[in-house]
Short mmCIF file of C-alpha atoms in Angstrom, two decimals:
data_model
loop_
_atom_site.label_atom_id
_atom_site.label_comp_id
_atom_site.label_asym_id
_atom_site.label_seq_id
_atom_site.Cartn_x
_atom_site.Cartn_y
_atom_site.Cartn_z
CA MET A 230 136.84 96.44 49.02
CA GLN A 231 136.01 95.03 52.43
CA ALA A 232 132.70 93.37 53.35
CA GLN A 233 131.39 91.94 56.60
CA THR A 234 128.07 90.85 58.07
CA LEU A 235 126.54 91.51 61.47
CA THR A 236 123.24 90.42 62.96
CA TRP A 237 120.82 91.97 65.43
CA ASP A 238 118.11 90.19 67.40
CA THR A 239 115.80 91.08 70.27
CA HIS A 240 117.68 88.95 72.81
CA SER A 241 121.32 89.84 72.15
CA GLY A 242 121.26 93.08 70.20
CA TRP A 243 124.14 93.44 67.74
CA SER A 244 126.41 90.42 67.29
CA SER A 245 129.39 92.79 67.45
CA PRO A 246 129.85 96.58 67.61
CA LEU A 247 129.08 98.37 64.37
CA PRO A 248 132.35 99.41 62.72
CA GLY A 249 132.63 103.18 62.58
CA PRO A 250 132.25 104.90 59.22
CA ASP A 251 135.28 106.25 57.37
CA ASP A 252 135.84 108.32 54.24
CA ARG A 253 135.34 105.38 51.86
CA ASP A 254 132.17 104.92 49.82
CA THR A 255 130.10 102.45 51.82
CA LEU A 256 127.10 100.26 51.04
CA VAL A 257 124.98 99.12 53.99
CA LEU A 258 122.41 96.40 53.29
CA ALA A 259 119.79 95.48 55.90
CA PHE A 260 117.56 92.41 55.54
CA ALA A 261 115.12 91.96 58.41
CA ASP A 262 112.08 90.20 59.76
CA THR A 263 109.02 92.38 59.10
CA SER A 264 108.41 93.00 62.82
CA ILE A 265 111.81 94.64 63.26
CA GLY A 266 110.61 97.64 61.28
CA ALA A 267 108.41 98.61 64.24
CA HIS A 268 110.64 97.34 67.06
CA PRO A 269 111.01 99.88 69.90
CA ASP A 270 114.81 99.51 69.90
CA GLN A 271 114.79 100.78 66.30
CA PRO A 272 117.84 98.87 65.02
CA LEU A 273 117.20 100.00 61.44
CA GLN A 274 117.15 103.63 62.45
CA HIS A 275 120.29 103.08 64.54
CA LEU A 276 122.06 101.54 61.56
CA SER A 277 121.04 104.44 59.35
CA SER A 278 122.17 106.95 61.98
CA VAL A 279 125.62 105.39 62.39
CA TYR A 280 126.11 105.42 58.61
CA ALA A 281 124.48 108.77 57.91
CA GLY A 282 125.59 110.04 54.52
CA LYS A 283 126.33 106.52 53.27
CA SER A 284 124.13 104.34 51.04
CA VAL A 285 121.85 102.45 53.44
CA VAL A 286 119.18 100.24 51.83
CA GLY A 287 117.23 97.21 52.96
CA CYS A 288 113.86 95.53 53.19
CA SER A 289 111.60 93.15 55.06
CA THR A 290 111.91 89.49 54.11
CA ALA A 291 110.45 86.01 54.24
CA GLY A 292 113.72 84.88 55.84
CA GLN A 293 117.20 86.35 56.21
CA ILE A 294 120.28 84.69 54.74
CA SER A 295 123.67 84.91 56.44
CA GLY A 296 126.34 82.71 54.90
CA GLY A 297 124.99 79.20 54.48
CA ALA A 298 122.38 79.60 57.21
CA LEU A 299 118.98 81.11 57.91
CA ALA A 300 118.78 83.91 60.45
CA ASP A 301 115.04 84.04 61.19
CA GLY A 302 113.66 86.69 63.51
CA SER A 303 116.73 88.87 63.10
CA LEU A 304 118.28 91.66 61.09
CA VAL A 305 121.23 90.77 58.87
CA ALA A 306 123.40 93.75 57.97
CA VAL A 307 126.17 93.91 55.37
CA ILE A 308 128.80 96.64 55.58
CA ALA A 309 130.71 96.90 52.30
CA ARG A 310 133.44 99.54 51.94
CA PHE A 311 134.86 100.38 48.52
CA ASP A 312 138.31 101.80 47.82
CA ARG A 313 137.95 102.70 44.14
CA THR A 314 134.20 102.71 43.53
CA GLN A 315 131.52 105.37 43.92
CA VAL A 316 128.25 104.14 45.43
CA LEU A 317 125.08 106.08 44.56
CA SER A 318 121.63 105.59 46.09
CA ALA A 319 118.07 106.80 45.48
CA SER A 320 114.56 106.10 46.80
CA VAL A 321 111.12 106.80 45.34
CA GLU A 322 107.58 106.56 46.69
CA VAL A 323 105.69 104.63 44.01
CA GLU A 324 102.24 106.20 44.40
CA ALA A 325 103.67 109.72 44.41
CA ALA A 326 105.62 108.89 41.24
CA GLY A 327 102.45 107.80 39.45
CA GLY A 328 103.02 104.04 39.42
CA ALA A 329 105.77 101.45 39.34
CA ARG A 330 107.02 102.18 35.83
CA ARG A 331 107.39 105.89 36.53
CA ALA A 332 109.03 105.13 39.86
CA GLY A 333 111.50 102.92 38.02
CA ARG A 334 112.23 105.71 35.56
CA GLN A 335 112.83 108.14 38.43
CA LEU A 336 115.23 105.70 40.09
CA GLY A 337 117.07 105.21 36.81
CA ALA A 338 117.33 108.95 36.22
CA ALA A 339 118.71 109.51 39.73
CA LEU A 340 121.40 106.86 39.26
CA LYS A 341 122.32 107.65 35.66
CA HIS A 342 126.09 108.04 35.22
CA ALA A 343 128.45 107.63 32.28
CA ASN A 344 130.44 104.97 34.15
CA LEU A 345 127.59 103.15 35.90
CA ARG A 346 128.49 99.45 36.10
CA GLY A 347 125.40 98.02 37.75
CA VAL A 348 122.35 98.66 39.93
CA PHE A 349 120.82 96.73 42.83
CA VAL A 350 117.12 97.40 43.54
CA LEU A 351 114.83 96.63 46.48
CA SER A 352 111.07 97.14 46.25
CA ASP A 353 107.95 96.81 48.36
CA GLY A 354 106.80 93.28 47.60
CA LEU A 355 103.01 93.60 47.85
CA THR A 356 101.99 96.95 46.36
CA VAL A 357 104.47 97.33 43.49
CA ASN A 358 104.21 95.66 40.08
CA GLY A 359 107.67 94.18 39.62
CA THR A 360 107.36 93.93 35.83
CA SER A 361 106.54 97.62 35.47
CA LEU A 362 109.31 98.59 37.87
CA ALA A 363 111.88 96.59 35.89
CA THR A 364 110.65 98.13 32.63
CA GLY A 365 110.93 101.67 33.96
CA ILE A 366 114.47 101.28 35.27
CA SER A 367 115.63 99.55 32.08
CA GLU A 368 114.21 102.35 29.93
CA MET A 369 116.41 104.89 31.70
CA LEU A 370 119.52 102.71 31.98
CA PRO A 371 119.80 100.75 28.71
CA GLY A 372 122.65 98.28 28.76
CA VAL A 373 123.23 98.59 32.51
CA PRO A 374 122.84 95.28 34.39
CA ILE A 375 120.12 95.54 37.06
CA SER A 376 119.33 93.04 39.79
CA GLY A 377 117.47 93.04 43.09
CA GLY A 378 114.47 91.72 44.95
CA LEU A 379 110.92 92.32 46.18
CA ALA A 380 110.49 92.59 49.94
CA GLY A 381 108.78 89.74 51.79
CA ASP A 382 106.60 89.15 54.84
CA GLY A 383 107.06 85.47 55.57
CA GLU A 384 103.95 83.50 54.60
CA ARG A 385 101.65 86.23 55.98
CA PHE A 386 101.38 88.56 52.96
CA ASP A 387 100.20 91.42 55.18
CA THR A 388 102.79 94.16 54.81
CA THR A 389 106.25 94.69 53.34
CA TRP A 390 108.65 97.61 53.51
CA VAL A 391 111.96 98.92 52.24
CA VAL A 392 114.46 101.15 54.03
CA ALA A 393 114.26 104.62 52.53
CA ASP A 394 115.70 107.75 54.14
CA GLY A 395 116.64 105.68 57.17
CA GLN A 396 113.09 104.47 57.84
CA PRO A 397 111.07 101.34 56.95
CA ARG A 398 108.50 102.54 54.41
CA ASN A 399 105.59 100.82 52.66
CA GLY A 400 105.08 101.43 48.95
CA TRP A 401 108.61 102.60 48.21
CA VAL A 402 111.44 101.40 45.99
CA THR A 403 115.13 102.01 46.59
CA ALA A 404 118.30 101.29 44.66
CA VAL A 405 122.08 101.62 44.70
CA GLY A 406 124.36 102.13 41.73
CA PHE A 407 128.03 101.21 41.39
CA VAL A 408 130.27 103.61 39.45
CA GLY A 409 133.86 103.13 38.35
CA ASP A 410 136.33 101.09 36.34
CA HIS A 411 137.35 98.80 39.19
CA VAL A 412 134.02 97.33 40.30
CA GLU A 413 132.73 94.07 38.78
CA LEU A 414 129.19 92.71 39.05
CA ASP A 415 128.13 89.29 37.85
CA PHE A 416 124.83 87.45 38.03
CA GLY A 417 123.28 84.02 38.15
CA SER A 418 119.65 82.93 38.25
CA ALA A 419 118.16 79.43 38.19
CA GLY A 420 114.97 77.69 39.22
CA GLY A 421 114.58 73.95 39.45
CA TRP A 422 110.82 73.81 38.83
CA ASP A 423 109.10 71.47 36.35
CA ILE A 424 105.88 72.02 34.44
CA PHE A 425 102.96 69.61 34.81
CA GLY A 426 99.35 69.34 33.73
CA PRO A 427 97.68 70.74 30.60
CA GLN A 428 98.72 73.94 28.89
CA ARG A 429 96.01 76.60 29.24
CA LEU A 430 95.33 79.90 27.50
CA VAL A 431 95.24 83.10 29.53
CA THR A 432 91.84 84.29 28.35
CA ARG A 433 91.41 87.25 30.71
CA SER A 434 94.01 89.21 32.65
CA TYR A 435 94.92 92.78 33.49
CA HIS A 436 98.52 93.59 34.32
CA SER A 437 99.37 91.34 37.29
CA THR A 438 95.81 90.08 37.89
CA LEU A 439 94.77 86.79 36.29
CA TYR A 440 91.03 86.30 35.96
CA GLU A 441 90.55 83.35 33.62
CA LEU A 442 92.40 80.39 32.14
CA ASP A 443 90.59 78.70 29.25
CA ASP A 444 87.56 80.87 30.17
CA ARG A 445 87.46 79.41 33.68
CA SER A 446 88.10 81.24 36.93
CA ALA A 447 91.82 81.13 37.75
CA LEU A 448 91.05 80.90 41.47
CA THR A 449 88.71 77.95 40.92
CA LEU A 450 91.36 76.07 38.94
CA TYR A 451 94.01 76.66 41.59
CA ARG A 452 91.62 75.49 44.30
CA GLU A 453 91.06 72.25 42.41
CA TYR A 454 94.80 71.58 42.31
CA LEU A 455 95.37 72.62 45.92
CA GLY A 456 92.57 70.48 47.35
CA ASP A 457 92.66 70.56 51.16
CA LYS A 458 95.36 73.22 51.10
CA ALA A 459 93.11 75.75 49.29
CA GLY A 460 92.14 77.32 52.60
CA SER A 461 95.73 78.55 52.98
CA LEU A 462 95.69 80.73 49.87
CA PRO A 463 97.67 82.68 48.79
CA ALA A 464 100.58 81.01 50.61
CA ALA A 465 99.63 77.49 49.48
CA ALA A 466 99.70 78.55 45.82
CA LEU A 467 103.40 79.40 46.08
CA ARG A 468 104.07 75.68 45.81
CA PHE A 469 102.59 75.81 42.29
CA PRO A 470 103.94 78.79 40.33
CA LEU A 471 102.76 79.50 36.81
CA SER A 472 104.96 79.10 33.73
CA LEU A 473 103.98 81.59 31.02
CA SER A 474 105.02 81.38 27.36
CA ASP A 475 104.42 84.25 24.93
CA LEU A 476 104.05 84.09 21.15
CA ASP A 477 107.83 84.32 20.73
CA GLY A 478 108.39 81.32 23.00
CA HIS A 479 109.85 83.45 25.80
CA THR A 480 109.07 81.85 29.16
CA THR A 481 108.67 83.52 32.55
CA VAL A 482 107.59 82.20 35.93
CA ARG A 483 105.03 83.98 38.07
CA ALA A 484 104.14 83.45 41.74
CA VAL A 485 100.78 84.14 43.40
CA LEU A 486 100.68 87.02 45.91
CA GLY A 487 96.95 87.32 46.54
CA ALA A 488 93.49 85.92 45.82
CA ASP A 489 90.15 87.72 45.36
CA ILE A 490 87.15 85.52 46.10
CA LYS A 491 84.65 88.04 44.70
CA THR A 492 86.23 88.16 41.24
CA GLY A 493 87.69 84.64 41.25
CA SER A 494 91.06 86.13 40.37
CA LEU A 495 94.67 85.74 41.46
CA ARG A 496 97.23 88.51 41.81
CA PHE A 497 100.80 87.77 40.81
CA ALA A 498 104.12 89.50 41.49
CA GLY A 499 104.39 90.61 37.85
CA ASP A 500 102.39 90.87 34.65
CA VAL A 501 100.43 87.90 33.30
CA ALA A 502 99.90 88.72 29.63
CA GLN A 503 96.52 87.93 28.10
CA GLY A 504 96.97 85.49 25.23
CA SER A 505 100.00 83.77 26.74
CA LEU A 506 100.06 80.03 27.44
CA ALA A 507 100.20 78.90 31.05
CA GLN A 508 101.14 75.70 32.85
CA LEU A 509 101.43 74.94 36.53
CA MET A 510 104.81 74.03 37.97
CA CYS A 511 106.04 71.94 40.88
CA ALA A 512 109.44 71.02 42.31
CA SER A 513 111.32 68.57 44.49
CA SER A 514 113.83 69.63 47.11
CA GLU A 515 116.66 68.05 45.12
CA ARG A 516 115.85 70.03 41.98
CA LEU A 517 115.66 73.32 43.91
CA ILE A 518 118.98 72.69 45.66
CA GLU A 519 120.62 71.85 42.32
CA GLY A 520 119.16 75.06 40.86
CA ALA A 521 120.62 77.14 43.69
CA ASN A 522 124.07 75.73 43.05
CA ARG A 523 123.71 76.44 39.30
CA ALA A 524 122.89 80.07 40.05
CA ALA A 525 126.04 80.38 42.18
CA VAL A 526 128.23 78.79 39.52
CA MET A 527 126.79 81.21 36.95
CA ALA A 528 127.47 84.22 39.18
CA THR A 529 130.93 83.41 40.49
CA THR A 530 134.10 84.91 39.09
CA GLY A 531 136.27 83.13 41.64
CA ARG A 532 137.25 86.48 43.15
CA GLU A 533 133.95 87.99 44.36
CA GLN A 534 134.07 89.60 47.79
CA LEU A 535 130.30 89.90 48.29
CA ALA A 536 127.41 87.76 47.07
CA ILE A 537 123.81 88.91 47.54
CA ALA A 538 121.38 85.98 47.34
CA VAL A 539 117.70 86.57 46.58
CA SER A 540 115.66 83.38 46.84
CA CYS A 541 111.85 83.16 46.82
CA VAL A 542 109.47 82.27 49.62
CA GLY A 543 107.89 79.47 47.56
CA ARG A 544 111.23 77.69 47.40
CA ARG A 545 111.49 77.85 51.17
CA MET A 546 107.99 76.42 51.55
CA VAL A 547 108.86 73.43 49.37
CA LEU A 548 112.27 72.88 50.97
CA GLY A 549 110.99 73.13 54.55
CA GLN A 550 113.62 71.75 56.93
CA ARG A 551 116.02 71.38 53.99
CA THR A 552 116.07 75.13 53.27
CA GLU A 553 119.61 75.58 54.53
CA GLU A 554 120.78 72.95 52.05
CA GLU A 555 120.13 75.37 49.18
CA LEU A 556 122.07 78.04 51.08
CA GLU A 557 124.97 75.63 51.58
CA ALA A 558 124.76 74.83 47.86
CA ILE A 559 125.27 78.46 46.87
CA VAL A 560 128.20 78.87 49.28
CA GLU A 561 129.82 75.81 47.68
CA GLY A 562 129.49 77.39 44.24
CA LEU A 563 131.02 80.76 45.17
CA ALA A 564 134.54 81.99 45.86
CA PRO A 565 135.82 80.54 49.17
CA ASN A 566 136.14 83.87 51.01
CA ALA A 567 133.03 85.59 49.66
CA VAL A 568 130.69 87.20 52.19
CA VAL A 569 127.20 85.81 51.50
CA ALA A 570 123.98 87.48 52.65
CA GLY A 571 120.48 87.98 51.32
CA LEU A 572 116.82 87.27 51.68
CA TYR A 573 113.84 85.10 50.89
CA SER A 574 111.68 87.40 48.80
CA TYR A 575 108.43 87.78 46.87
CA GLY A 576 110.35 88.02 43.60
CA ALA A 577 113.75 88.79 42.12
CA LEU A 578 115.10 91.12 39.45
CA SER A 579 117.91 89.96 37.21
CA PRO A 580 119.40 90.94 33.85
CA THR A 581 118.15 88.70 31.04
CA GLY A 582 119.17 89.23 27.43
CA GLY A 583 120.44 92.73 28.13
CA THR A 584 117.39 93.96 30.04
CA CYS A 585 116.08 93.68 33.60
CA GLU A 586 113.25 91.19 34.17
CA LEU A 587 111.19 90.03 37.12
CA HIS A 588 111.78 86.41 38.13
CA ASN A 589 109.69 84.36 40.54
CA GLN A 590 110.68 81.19 42.38
CA THR A 591 114.34 81.43 41.41
CA MET A 592 117.59 81.67 43.29
CA THR A 593 119.13 84.87 41.94
CA ILE A 594 122.65 85.88 42.96
CA THR A 595 124.56 89.12 42.44
CA THR A 596 128.31 88.99 43.03
CA ILE A 597 130.39 92.11 43.59
CA SER A 598 134.16 92.52 43.57
CA GLU A 599 136.57 95.41 43.27
CA ARG A 600 139.93 95.22 41.54
CA SER A 601 142.85 96.85 43.33
CA SER A 602 144.41 98.05 40.08
#
């Protein structure tokens, strides 16, 4: 296996010539600023054209990761060539499929293989319910580790896209599967957030929309905590994700993606179950940086050749000018020669307890290596 990264920006074009395709199975990942999807130079389409017939996937982001640094305003491409591994890919339009769960099932069916070792998924980050997507894929691929991320749009929350059929498309999901006895995938996911304030009951919700906590408007409660920053919703709310505990004590973290003034509700990246217990969360830069390093240590095998990092936009907002410190922290925790690339997202997918789950406000890392024998 060989992996390398290249970047493209509006001033310099490609950082180096794109390596020509060969007969090896090849994965091409493209993480880009949202505006690049409509750029007249069409770098995404160029990338897809050069690697026609290969597995080309990507998405818009809230920041591109290249090694231990941010690459804002650019496109970060990963070219990974496999010697002993088959790479499969599939894309599905969510609305045409009948919803996120069915889209996930279609993706899973398209990638199903007796020797499937793992799947990496990218999804539109604003129009797709990440919980339902994860459920659908897991139903079709029981026991197969699944990771990935939800596309971002900076702090704007206007539009997100994924690369499907060589084009940036809204409302789509795409995935790649790794087949063979020589490929190894490992995973790590950690947060660094702490709960604060009273525990509240989710008294009214529907899928990913939260209407009431303790019979009070969820939007009103968030506005009280945000104070002067309430005018910057939904972005401001990313600094205060919600910790949810179900009746079995299982805890998940959810991040706000939208607010509806008319209904007093908040829309999250995944389901907020009615009857669960909720508490707000906050974090310091130090805790987030420590969490990023923990995720890398969990994911490393000491021999990985590629590491795909999916962080969340809320972490970047808290870290501010210290954002690259969490990227340096993951590089420190990985194999010395690993190629590191990824994105700041609106959510991450990672295997938990044998099934794929949506995670918000985490650093989630997928490492990939290929044995030579």
